[in-house]
Coordinates of C-alpha atoms in Angstrom, one line a residue:
M1 CA -36.7 22.0 74.1
N2 CA -35.4 22.4 70.7
D3 CA -31.8 22.9 71.8
E4 CA -32.1 19.9 74.2
F5 CA -34.0 17.0 72.1
P6 CA -33.3 15.7 68.9
D7 CA -36.0 15.8 66.2
A8 CA -37.7 12.7 67.2
E9 CA -37.9 13.5 70.8
I10 CA -39.5 17.0 70.1
I11 CA -42.2 15.3 67.5
K12 CA -43.0 12.7 70.3
R13 CA -43.5 15.6 72.9
E14 CA -45.6 18.1 70.3
S15 CA -47.5 14.8 68.8
D16 CA -50.7 15.4 70.7
Y17 CA -50.1 11.8 72.0
L18 CA -49.1 10.4 68.8
R19 CA -51.6 12.5 66.9
G20 CA -49.7 14.6 64.8
T21 CA -50.8 15.5 61.5
I22 CA -51.2 11.6 60.6
A23 CA -55.3 12.1 59.7
E24 CA -54.3 15.2 57.4
S25 CA -51.4 13.3 55.8
L26 CA -53.6 10.4 54.9
D27 CA -56.2 12.6 53.2
D28 CA -53.4 14.4 51.4
P29 CA -53.9 13.0 47.5
A30 CA -51.2 14.9 46.1
T31 CA -48.4 12.6 47.2
G32 CA -48.1 8.8 48.3
A33 CA -46.3 9.5 51.5
I34 CA -47.0 11.6 54.7
S35 CA -44.9 14.5 56.3
D36 CA -41.6 13.4 58.2
A37 CA -43.0 14.2 60.9
D38 CA -45.8 11.9 61.0
T39 CA -43.7 9.2 59.4
K40 CA -42.0 8.8 63.0
L41 CA -45.5 9.1 64.7
T42 CA -46.8 6.1 62.5
K43 CA -44.4 3.6 63.7
F44 CA -46.2 3.8 67.0
H45 CA -48.9 2.9 65.3
G46 CA -46.9 -0.4 63.9
A47 CA -46.6 1.1 60.0
Y48 CA -43.5 2.3 58.6
L49 CA -43.5 4.5 55.1
Q50 CA -41.3 2.6 52.7
D51 CA -40.8 2.8 49.1
D52 CA -39.9 -0.1 45.9
R53 CA -36.2 0.2 45.9
D54 CA -36.6 -2.0 42.9
L55 CA -38.5 1.1 41.1
R56 CA -36.7 3.8 42.5
D57 CA -34.4 4.7 39.4
E58 CA -36.6 4.3 36.9
R59 CA -39.4 6.5 38.5
R60 CA -37.0 9.0 38.9
R61 CA -36.2 8.6 35.4
Q62 CA -39.8 9.5 34.4
K63 CA -40.0 12.2 36.6
L64 CA -42.1 10.4 39.3
E65 CA -42.2 10.3 43.1
P66 CA -41.0 7.1 44.5
L67 CA -43.7 4.1 44.8
Y68 CA -44.4 4.9 48.2
M69 CA -46.6 2.2 50.9
F70 CA -46.4 0.9 54.0
M71 CA -45.2 -2.1 56.1
V72 CA -47.6 -2.5 58.7
R73 CA -46.8 -5.2 61.9
L74 CA -49.6 -6.4 64.3
R75 CA -49.3 -6.8 68.0
L76 CA -49.6 -10.1 68.6
P77 CA -48.0 -11.4 72.2
G78 CA -47.2 -15.1 72.3
G79 CA -47.7 -15.2 68.6
V80 CA -51.2 -17.0 68.9
L81 CA -54.3 -16.3 66.9
T82 CA -57.4 -18.5 65.7
P83 CA -58.1 -19.8 62.2
Q84 CA -60.4 -17.2 62.0
Q85 CA -58.2 -14.6 62.1
W86 CA -55.7 -16.4 60.0
L87 CA -58.4 -16.3 57.2
G88 CA -58.9 -12.7 58.1
L89 CA -55.4 -11.9 57.6
D90 CA -55.2 -13.7 54.5
A91 CA -58.2 -11.8 53.1
I92 CA -56.2 -8.5 54.1
A93 CA -53.2 -9.5 52.2
D94 CA -55.5 -9.4 49.1
E95 CA -57.4 -6.4 49.6
C96 CA -55.0 -4.3 51.1
A97 CA -51.3 -5.2 50.6
N98 CA -49.1 -7.2 48.1
H99 CA -51.0 -11.0 48.1
T100 CA -48.4 -12.3 50.8
L101 CA -48.2 -12.3 54.7
R102 CA -44.7 -12.4 56.3
L103 CA -44.0 -14.3 59.9
T104 CA -41.5 -12.2 61.5
T105 CA -38.6 -12.9 64.2
R106 CA -40.9 -11.3 66.4
Q107 CA -43.6 -13.8 66.4
T108 CA -46.0 -11.8 64.8
F109 CA -47.1 -10.7 61.1
Q110 CA -46.2 -7.9 58.3
F111 CA -47.9 -6.9 55.8
H112 CA -46.2 -5.0 52.6
G113 CA -47.0 -2.9 49.9
V114 CA -50.2 -1.4 51.8
F115 CA -50.8 2.1 50.2
K116 CA -51.7 5.1 51.7
H117 CA -55.5 5.4 50.4
Q118 CA -56.1 1.8 52.0
M119 CA -54.2 1.8 55.4
R120 CA -57.5 3.0 57.3
T121 CA -59.6 -0.1 55.5
F122 CA -56.5 -2.0 56.5
M123 CA -56.5 -0.9 60.1
Q124 CA -60.4 -1.3 60.3
H125 CA -60.3 -5.2 58.7
V126 CA -57.5 -5.9 61.7
N127 CA -59.6 -4.4 64.1
A128 CA -62.4 -6.2 63.3
L129 CA -60.7 -9.4 63.8
G130 CA -60.2 -8.5 67.4
L131 CA -56.2 -7.7 66.8
D132 CA -54.7 -4.4 66.3
T133 CA -51.2 -2.9 65.3
K134 CA -50.4 -0.6 68.7
G135 CA -47.1 -0.5 69.5
A136 CA -45.8 -3.0 67.1
C137 CA -43.2 -0.5 66.0
G138 CA -41.8 2.8 67.5
D139 CA -40.3 4.4 70.7
N140 CA -42.2 1.7 73.2
N141 CA -42.7 -1.9 74.5
R142 CA -42.4 -3.8 71.3
N143 CA -44.8 -7.4 70.4
V144 CA -43.6 -9.6 73.7
I145 CA -42.6 -13.2 72.7
A146 CA -43.0 -16.2 74.3
N147 CA -41.5 -20.0 74.1
V148 CA -43.6 -22.1 71.8
N149 CA -43.5 -25.4 73.7
P150 CA -46.3 -28.0 73.1
H151 CA -44.5 -30.4 75.1
L152 CA -45.5 -28.7 78.2
S153 CA -48.8 -27.3 77.1
A154 CA -50.0 -26.2 80.5
L155 CA -47.0 -24.4 81.4
H156 CA -46.7 -22.8 77.7
E157 CA -50.6 -21.7 78.5
R158 CA -49.5 -19.9 81.5
I159 CA -46.3 -18.0 79.8
Y160 CA -48.7 -17.2 76.8
R161 CA -51.1 -15.6 79.7
L162 CA -48.1 -14.0 81.0
S163 CA -46.9 -12.4 77.8
T164 CA -50.3 -10.9 76.9
E165 CA -50.6 -9.5 80.0
I166 CA -47.2 -7.9 80.0
S167 CA -48.0 -6.5 76.6
E168 CA -51.2 -5.2 77.4
R169 CA -49.8 -3.5 80.9
L170 CA -47.0 -1.6 78.7
M171 CA -49.6 -0.9 75.8
W172 CA -50.0 3.1 75.0
R173 CA -53.3 4.0 75.5
S174 CA -53.4 7.3 73.7
G175 CA -56.8 7.5 71.6
A176 CA -54.9 8.6 68.9
Y177 CA -55.0 4.9 67.2
A178 CA -59.0 5.0 67.5
E179 CA -59.4 8.5 66.4
I180 CA -57.0 7.9 63.0
W181 CA -57.8 4.8 62.2
L182 CA -61.1 3.7 63.5
G183 CA -63.3 7.0 63.0
E184 CA -64.0 7.4 66.7
K185 CA -64.3 10.8 68.2
R186 CA -62.1 12.2 70.5
V187 CA -63.5 12.1 74.0
Q188 CA -63.5 16.3 74.9
G189 CA -62.0 16.9 78.3
L190 CA -59.4 14.3 78.0
G191 CA -55.8 15.3 78.5
G192 CA -52.6 15.2 80.2
D193 CA -50.4 12.4 81.2
E194 CA -52.8 10.7 83.4
E195 CA -55.8 10.4 81.3
E196 CA -53.7 10.1 78.0
E197 CA -50.8 8.1 78.7
P198 CA -50.5 7.4 82.3
F199 CA -47.0 5.0 81.8
Y200 CA -45.5 6.3 78.6
R201 CA -46.4 10.2 79.5
H202 CA -46.0 12.6 76.5
Y203 CA -42.3 11.8 75.8
Y204 CA -42.7 7.7 75.6
L205 CA -39.5 5.5 75.8
P206 CA -36.1 6.8 74.1
R207 CA -36.2 3.6 71.7
K208 CA -37.6 0.6 71.1
F209 CA -37.9 -2.0 73.8
K210 CA -38.3 -6.0 73.5
I211 CA -39.5 -8.2 76.0
A212 CA -39.1 -12.3 75.6
L213 CA -40.1 -15.1 77.9
A214 CA -38.2 -18.9 77.6
I215 CA -39.1 -21.9 79.2
P216 CA -35.8 -24.0 79.5
P217 CA -34.2 -25.9 78.3
E218 CA -35.6 -24.6 74.6
N219 CA -34.5 -20.8 74.0
D220 CA -36.4 -20.9 70.9
C221 CA -37.2 -17.1 71.2
D222 CA -33.2 -16.2 71.7
V223 CA -34.5 -14.5 75.4
L224 CA -30.9 -12.9 76.1
A225 CA -31.4 -11.0 72.7
N226 CA -34.0 -8.5 74.5
D227 CA -34.3 -5.6 76.6
I228 CA -35.8 -7.8 79.3
G229 CA -35.3 -11.4 79.2
L230 CA -37.6 -13.7 81.4
I231 CA -36.1 -17.5 82.0
A232 CA -38.8 -19.4 83.7
I233 CA -37.8 -21.5 86.9
V234 CA -40.4 -24.4 87.2
E235 CA -40.1 -26.3 90.6
D236 CA -41.8 -29.5 91.3
G237 CA -43.8 -29.1 87.9
E238 CA -45.1 -25.6 89.2
L239 CA -43.6 -22.3 87.8
A240 CA -42.0 -20.6 90.7
G241 CA -41.0 -17.3 88.6
F242 CA -38.4 -16.1 86.4
N243 CA -34.9 -15.2 86.3
V244 CA -34.3 -11.6 85.0
A245 CA -31.8 -10.9 82.2
V246 CA -31.6 -7.2 80.9
G247 CA -30.0 -5.4 78.4
G248 CA -29.9 -7.3 75.3
G249 CA -30.0 -5.9 71.8
M250 CA -29.0 -6.4 68.5
G251 CA -28.7 -3.2 66.4
M252 CA -25.4 -1.4 65.7
T253 CA -24.2 0.9 63.5
Y254 CA -21.3 0.2 60.6
G255 CA -18.1 2.6 62.0
N256 CA -19.8 3.6 65.1
E257 CA -17.5 1.6 68.1
A258 CA -19.9 3.1 70.5
T259 CA -22.9 0.9 69.3
Y260 CA -22.5 -3.0 69.6
P261 CA -25.3 -5.5 69.7
R262 CA -25.0 -7.0 73.5
L263 CA -26.4 -10.0 75.4
A264 CA -29.0 -9.3 78.4
E265 CA -27.3 -10.1 81.8
I266 CA -29.2 -12.1 84.4
V267 CA -29.5 -9.6 87.5
G268 CA -32.1 -12.1 89.9
F269 CA -35.0 -13.6 90.3
V270 CA -38.7 -12.6 90.4
P271 CA -41.8 -14.8 91.6
A272 CA -43.9 -15.1 88.3
E273 CA -47.2 -13.1 90.5
R274 CA -44.7 -9.9 90.4
I275 CA -43.3 -10.4 87.0
A276 CA -45.7 -7.9 85.2
D277 CA -45.2 -5.3 87.7
A278 CA -41.5 -6.2 87.4
C279 CA -41.5 -5.5 83.7
E280 CA -43.4 -2.1 84.2
A281 CA -40.7 -1.4 86.7
I282 CA -37.8 -1.9 84.6
A283 CA -39.4 -0.4 81.3
A284 CA -40.0 2.5 83.6
V285 CA -35.9 3.1 84.6
Q286 CA -35.2 2.7 80.6
R287 CA -38.3 5.6 80.0
D288 CA -36.9 7.8 82.9
Y289 CA -33.3 7.3 82.6
G290 CA -32.7 6.6 79.0
C291 CA -30.4 8.7 76.7
R292 CA -32.6 11.1 74.8
T293 CA -30.2 13.5 73.1
D294 CA -28.7 10.8 71.1
R295 CA -30.6 7.9 69.5
S296 CA -28.0 5.6 68.6
H297 CA -27.1 5.8 72.4
A298 CA -30.7 5.5 73.3
R299 CA -31.2 1.7 74.1
F300 CA -31.5 0.3 77.2
K301 CA -28.5 -1.6 76.9
Y302 CA -26.4 1.5 76.6
T303 CA -28.0 2.8 80.0
L304 CA -27.0 -0.1 81.7
D305 CA -23.6 0.4 80.7
D306 CA -23.8 4.0 81.3
H307 CA -24.8 3.5 84.9
G308 CA -23.8 -0.2 85.7
L309 CA -25.7 -3.2 87.2
E310 CA -25.5 -1.8 90.9
W311 CA -27.0 1.1 89.8
F312 CA -29.9 -0.5 88.2
L313 CA -30.6 -2.9 90.8
E314 CA -31.2 0.2 93.1
R315 CA -33.3 1.7 90.7
F316 CA -35.4 -1.4 90.5
V317 CA -36.2 -1.2 94.1
E318 CA -37.4 2.2 93.9
Y319 CA -39.6 1.5 91.3
H320 CA -40.6 -2.0 91.9
G321 CA -40.7 -1.6 95.8
T322 CA -39.1 -5.3 96.2
P323 CA -35.6 -6.3 95.4
M324 CA -34.8 -9.2 93.1
E325 CA -34.0 -12.5 94.7
A326 CA -31.1 -14.6 93.8
A327 CA -31.1 -16.0 90.4
R328 CA -31.9 -19.6 90.0
A329 CA -30.1 -22.4 88.4
Y330 CA -31.3 -23.4 84.5
R331 CA -29.9 -25.0 81.2
F332 CA -30.6 -24.5 77.9
T333 CA -29.9 -27.0 75.5
H334 CA -31.5 -26.0 72.0
N335 CA -32.5 -22.4 70.4
G336 CA -34.0 -23.2 67.0
D337 CA -37.8 -24.9 66.0
R338 CA -38.8 -28.7 66.5
F339 CA -40.7 -29.7 63.4
G340 CA -43.2 -32.1 62.6
W341 CA -45.8 -33.7 64.5
V342 CA -45.5 -34.1 68.3
E343 CA -47.8 -34.9 71.0
G344 CA -48.5 -32.2 74.1
E345 CA -50.2 -33.1 77.3
N346 CA -53.8 -32.8 76.4
G347 CA -53.4 -35.6 73.6
N348 CA -53.9 -33.2 70.9
R349 CA -51.2 -32.9 68.5
H350 CA -49.0 -29.9 67.1
L351 CA -47.5 -29.7 63.4
T352 CA -44.7 -27.3 62.8
L353 CA -43.8 -26.1 59.5
M354 CA -41.0 -24.7 57.9
I355 CA -41.5 -21.2 56.2
Q356 CA -38.6 -20.0 54.4
S357 CA -37.7 -16.6 55.8
G358 CA -41.5 -16.4 56.8
R359 CA -42.8 -15.2 53.7
I360 CA -46.2 -16.8 52.9
A361 CA -47.2 -16.6 49.3
D362 CA -48.1 -19.0 46.5
F363 CA -44.9 -19.9 44.6
D364 CA -44.4 -21.4 41.4
G365 CA -45.1 -25.0 42.0
Y366 CA -45.7 -24.3 45.7
P367 CA -49.4 -23.1 46.7
L368 CA -48.0 -22.2 50.5
R369 CA -50.7 -19.6 50.8
T370 CA -53.7 -21.5 49.5
A371 CA -52.4 -24.8 51.5
L372 CA -52.5 -22.6 54.8
R373 CA -55.7 -21.2 53.6
E374 CA -57.5 -24.7 53.2
I375 CA -56.1 -25.5 56.9
A376 CA -57.3 -22.7 58.5
E377 CA -60.9 -23.5 56.9
V378 CA -60.8 -27.2 58.8
H379 CA -58.9 -26.6 61.6
D380 CA -60.1 -26.4 65.2
G381 CA -57.2 -25.1 67.3
E382 CA -55.1 -22.6 66.8
F383 CA -51.8 -20.9 64.5
R384 CA -48.8 -20.1 66.5
V385 CA -46.2 -18.2 65.0
T386 CA -42.7 -19.1 65.9
C387 CA -39.7 -16.8 66.9
N388 CA -37.9 -18.1 64.0
Q389 CA -40.6 -17.2 61.4
N390 CA -42.1 -20.7 61.0
L391 CA -45.4 -21.9 61.7
M392 CA -47.2 -24.4 64.3
I393 CA -50.5 -25.7 63.7
A394 CA -51.5 -26.4 67.2
N395 CA -54.1 -28.3 69.1
V396 CA -55.3 -30.7 66.4
T397 CA -57.4 -33.3 67.8
P398 CA -56.4 -36.9 66.8
E399 CA -59.4 -37.2 64.9
Q400 CA -58.4 -34.4 62.8
Q401 CA -54.7 -35.1 62.5
D402 CA -55.3 -37.6 59.3
R403 CA -57.3 -34.5 57.4
I404 CA -54.6 -31.7 58.2
Q405 CA -52.1 -34.2 57.1
A406 CA -53.7 -35.0 54.1
L407 CA -53.3 -31.3 53.0
V408 CA -49.8 -30.7 54.2
R409 CA -48.9 -33.7 51.8
E410 CA -51.4 -32.6 48.8
H411 CA -49.9 -29.4 48.9
G412 CA -46.3 -30.7 49.8
L413 CA -45.6 -28.3 52.8
D414 CA -42.3 -28.5 54.5
D415 CA -43.1 -30.7 57.6
G416 CA -38.9 -30.2 58.3
S417 CA -38.3 -33.3 55.9
R418 CA -38.1 -31.4 53.0
S419 CA -35.3 -29.2 54.0
T420 CA -31.9 -29.5 55.0
P421 CA -30.5 -28.8 58.6
L422 CA -29.3 -25.9 57.3
G423 CA -32.2 -24.4 55.7
R424 CA -34.5 -25.7 58.3
N425 CA -32.8 -23.3 61.0
A426 CA -31.7 -20.2 58.5
M427 CA -33.2 -16.7 59.0
S428 CA -33.1 -13.7 57.0
C429 CA -34.8 -10.3 57.2
V430 CA -36.7 -8.6 54.3
A431 CA -34.1 -6.0 52.8
F432 CA -34.6 -5.3 49.2
P433 CA -36.9 -4.3 47.7
T434 CA -38.9 -2.6 50.5
C435 CA -36.7 -1.8 53.9
G436 CA -35.3 1.7 53.6
L437 CA -31.9 0.6 55.5
A438 CA -31.2 -2.6 53.2
M439 CA -27.6 -2.3 52.2
A440 CA -27.8 -5.6 50.5
E441 CA -30.0 -8.1 49.9
S442 CA -31.1 -10.7 52.2
E443 CA -34.4 -12.9 52.1
R444 CA -33.8 -12.9 48.1
Y445 CA -30.4 -14.0 48.7
L446 CA -30.9 -16.4 51.4
P447 CA -31.9 -19.7 49.1
G448 CA -29.1 -19.6 46.8
L449 CA -26.9 -18.9 49.7
I450 CA -28.3 -22.0 51.3
D451 CA -28.2 -24.0 48.2
E452 CA -24.4 -23.1 48.0
L453 CA -23.5 -24.0 51.7
D454 CA -25.8 -27.1 51.3
A455 CA -23.2 -28.4 48.5
L456 CA -20.2 -27.4 50.9
M457 CA -21.9 -29.7 53.6
V458 CA -22.3 -32.7 51.2
R459 CA -18.7 -32.3 50.0
H460 CA -17.4 -33.0 54.2
G461 CA -19.9 -35.4 55.1
L462 CA -22.2 -33.0 57.0
T463 CA -25.3 -33.5 55.4
D464 CA -27.3 -34.1 58.5
T465 CA -25.6 -31.8 60.7
P466 CA -27.9 -28.4 61.9
I467 CA -26.0 -25.0 61.5
N468 CA -27.5 -21.8 62.0
V469 CA -27.6 -19.2 59.2
R470 CA -28.7 -15.9 59.4
V471 CA -28.3 -13.4 57.0
T472 CA -29.6 -9.5 57.4
G473 CA -29.6 -6.5 54.7
C474 CA -27.8 -4.3 57.2
P475 CA -26.9 -4.3 60.9
N476 CA -29.8 -3.6 62.4
G477 CA -29.9 -7.3 63.3
C478 CA -33.7 -8.0 62.6
A479 CA -32.8 -11.6 62.2
R480 CA -30.5 -12.1 64.9
P481 CA -27.4 -12.6 63.0
F482 CA -24.9 -11.7 65.9
L483 CA -26.2 -15.1 67.9
A484 CA -25.6 -17.2 64.6
E485 CA -23.2 -19.9 64.2
I486 CA -22.8 -18.1 60.7
G487 CA -24.0 -14.7 60.5
L488 CA -24.0 -12.3 57.4
T489 CA -25.2 -8.8 57.7
G490 CA -25.1 -6.7 54.3
K491 CA -22.1 -4.0 53.4
A492 CA -23.3 -3.0 50.0
I493 CA -24.7 -4.9 46.8
G494 CA -23.6 -8.3 46.7
K495 CA -21.1 -7.8 50.0
Y496 CA -21.6 -8.8 53.3
N497 CA -19.4 -8.8 57.1
L498 CA -19.2 -12.5 57.8
Y499 CA -19.7 -13.1 61.7
L500 CA -18.8 -16.3 62.8
G501 CA -18.7 -18.8 66.5
G502 CA -21.9 -18.3 68.0
D503 CA -23.3 -21.2 69.5
A504 CA -26.5 -23.2 69.4
R505 CA -28.2 -22.6 72.4
G506 CA -28.2 -18.6 72.4
Q507 CA -26.0 -18.1 75.0
W508 CA -23.1 -16.0 73.6
M509 CA -22.5 -14.0 70.5
N510 CA -20.4 -14.5 67.5
R511 CA -17.4 -12.4 66.5
L512 CA -16.7 -10.5 63.1
Y513 CA -14.3 -12.7 61.2
R514 CA -14.2 -10.8 57.2
E515 CA -15.5 -7.6 56.2
N516 CA -17.2 -6.7 53.1
I517 CA -17.0 -9.6 50.9
D518 CA -18.8 -11.5 48.1
T519 CA -20.3 -14.8 48.0
T520 CA -17.5 -16.4 46.3
T521 CA -15.4 -15.2 49.3
I522 CA -18.1 -16.5 51.9
L523 CA -17.9 -20.3 50.6
E524 CA -14.0 -20.1 50.1
T525 CA -13.2 -18.9 54.0
L526 CA -16.0 -21.2 55.3
D527 CA -15.1 -24.5 53.2
P528 CA -11.7 -25.1 55.0
M529 CA -13.6 -25.2 58.1
L530 CA -16.1 -27.2 57.6
E531 CA -13.5 -29.5 56.3
R532 CA -11.8 -29.4 59.7
Y533 CA -15.3 -29.3 61.7
A534 CA -16.2 -32.6 60.0
S535 CA -12.8 -34.3 61.1
E536 CA -12.4 -32.9 64.1
R537 CA -15.6 -32.0 66.2
Q538 CA -15.9 -33.6 69.7
A539 CA -19.6 -35.6 70.0
D540 CA -22.4 -33.0 70.0
E541 CA -20.1 -30.0 69.7
G542 CA -22.0 -27.2 67.3
F543 CA -19.8 -25.5 64.3
G544 CA -19.9 -22.4 67.0
D545 CA -18.6 -24.1 69.4
F546 CA -16.0 -25.9 67.6
L547 CA -14.8 -22.6 65.9
V548 CA -13.7 -21.6 69.1
R549 CA -12.4 -24.4 70.9
A550 CA -10.2 -24.7 68.0
G551 CA -9.0 -21.1 68.4
I552 CA -10.2 -20.4 64.7
V553 CA -12.5 -17.8 66.4
D554 CA -11.6 -15.8 69.6
A555 CA -13.8 -16.2 72.5
E556 CA -13.9 -12.5 73.5
R557 CA -17.0 -10.9 72.8
T558 CA -16.4 -7.1 74.6
P559 CA -17.9 -4.0 73.2
E560 CA -14.2 -3.1 72.4
V561 CA -13.6 -5.6 69.8
F562 CA -16.8 -6.6 68.5
H563 CA -16.1 -4.1 65.3
K564 CA -12.8 -5.7 65.0
A565 CA -12.5 -8.6 62.3
Y566 CA -10.9 -11.6 64.3
S567 CA -8.8 -14.4 62.1
A568 CA -6.5 -16.6 63.8

């Protein structure tokens, strides 16, 4: 086995169903870290070991180990939680983390700065709220995300229920979570795949796996960026089923042309009552046929490119028992969030707030976290995290709306009217100081970048024009930069690759335009393009669409060209 499988596969297979020596590592007072093998296993439990990179050099000079701590992510299918759960998570941020919460692009929460001695307390508090972190990271199905659409609340509710059903179906089952974090005793006599992990077995998936559900014409979850994208087909006001798209994924590695971002391709239609079964069948195909000898080639997108869609559809019938029907017509028009108040089917109101980079904290002059806590204390509905790092205060009764709005006004919260179109549509990953993969700043870089870009927009009379801007600190694509009209991925401190030409509907990727450039060069590159866009664009034409039509960016998006900069 050791010659055939890389270390990650060996660790999974020999981990005793994700137990490893995590419990022993947590109890070791000699270091703030855990063993390398346990670091890989804790990802399945929703936690990444990180350190404060701002302090690395200073601690090295003092002959201290890095300041190790964990990032912990929740499993929160559909992004829905109650006000009571919000208040509980807010309290956890103070007791166990760095006094902030962060909304992610996968519709859930991340906590940063959780030290090893706090991990069990953190997990127990989360469990007391009826939540968990199981599978939020690791080689398994990640958080299932869903369209946030209050305009069709009955349909949205059905989609949300399906997202939770799929998440529960593909959640790992081992008793390791309860034993390590919640203090439960191992039940003697359990053992073997059928009892411990009937779906994942003892080897789990080759790499992470992501599922999203969208309701046209909204594509606010970038459904085609996922391993499985489910596009709701509504006929006569009822959910008939889903067009199924397979093989999406954003990550790649610089310099390795065998890696590339890819959009999922629609392969057929599945009735709504069979969709959870279909997702399980597709994940099983990847479990059994995905590459386990090269982690850079282990995502589902590469399995499909290796074998072809016809091969996949044959395997699907084997695992699912029924072939897919022909895909049905649909249309996307938009892939961002709608801000401000809207009224749903049942007469209740929904308020979407812009949360820059998803970071919830009390900033100087802007007590965002305090304000949301005060809203949670009086709110009777629910909170919904969007797939774009924003927050919806949902199901507010007409009688309660004035009270909620008074708190929004008192604390200066942004309902979309306090930020520019660029700011409202921008996203970034965390990057420095905590992410070990970051090559450049992202979250801390975004505000200044948006200010600079807004100045260009004003110069060219584009103040009210939305353009999708996304920044990540590396090419792994956590903020989906390869779908942006303007995408930046970190290459080195202060240097980024510039990608241009994505559309405003999330239906095609952008293209590498310039490599390894600084902010000044980024702005100098974009300035004449924005000038042309202002004078030459057609009615309702997005910036990315214009760049392609004008021949500034090539329309070709094949893997063979993705690593090559294109400049007309």
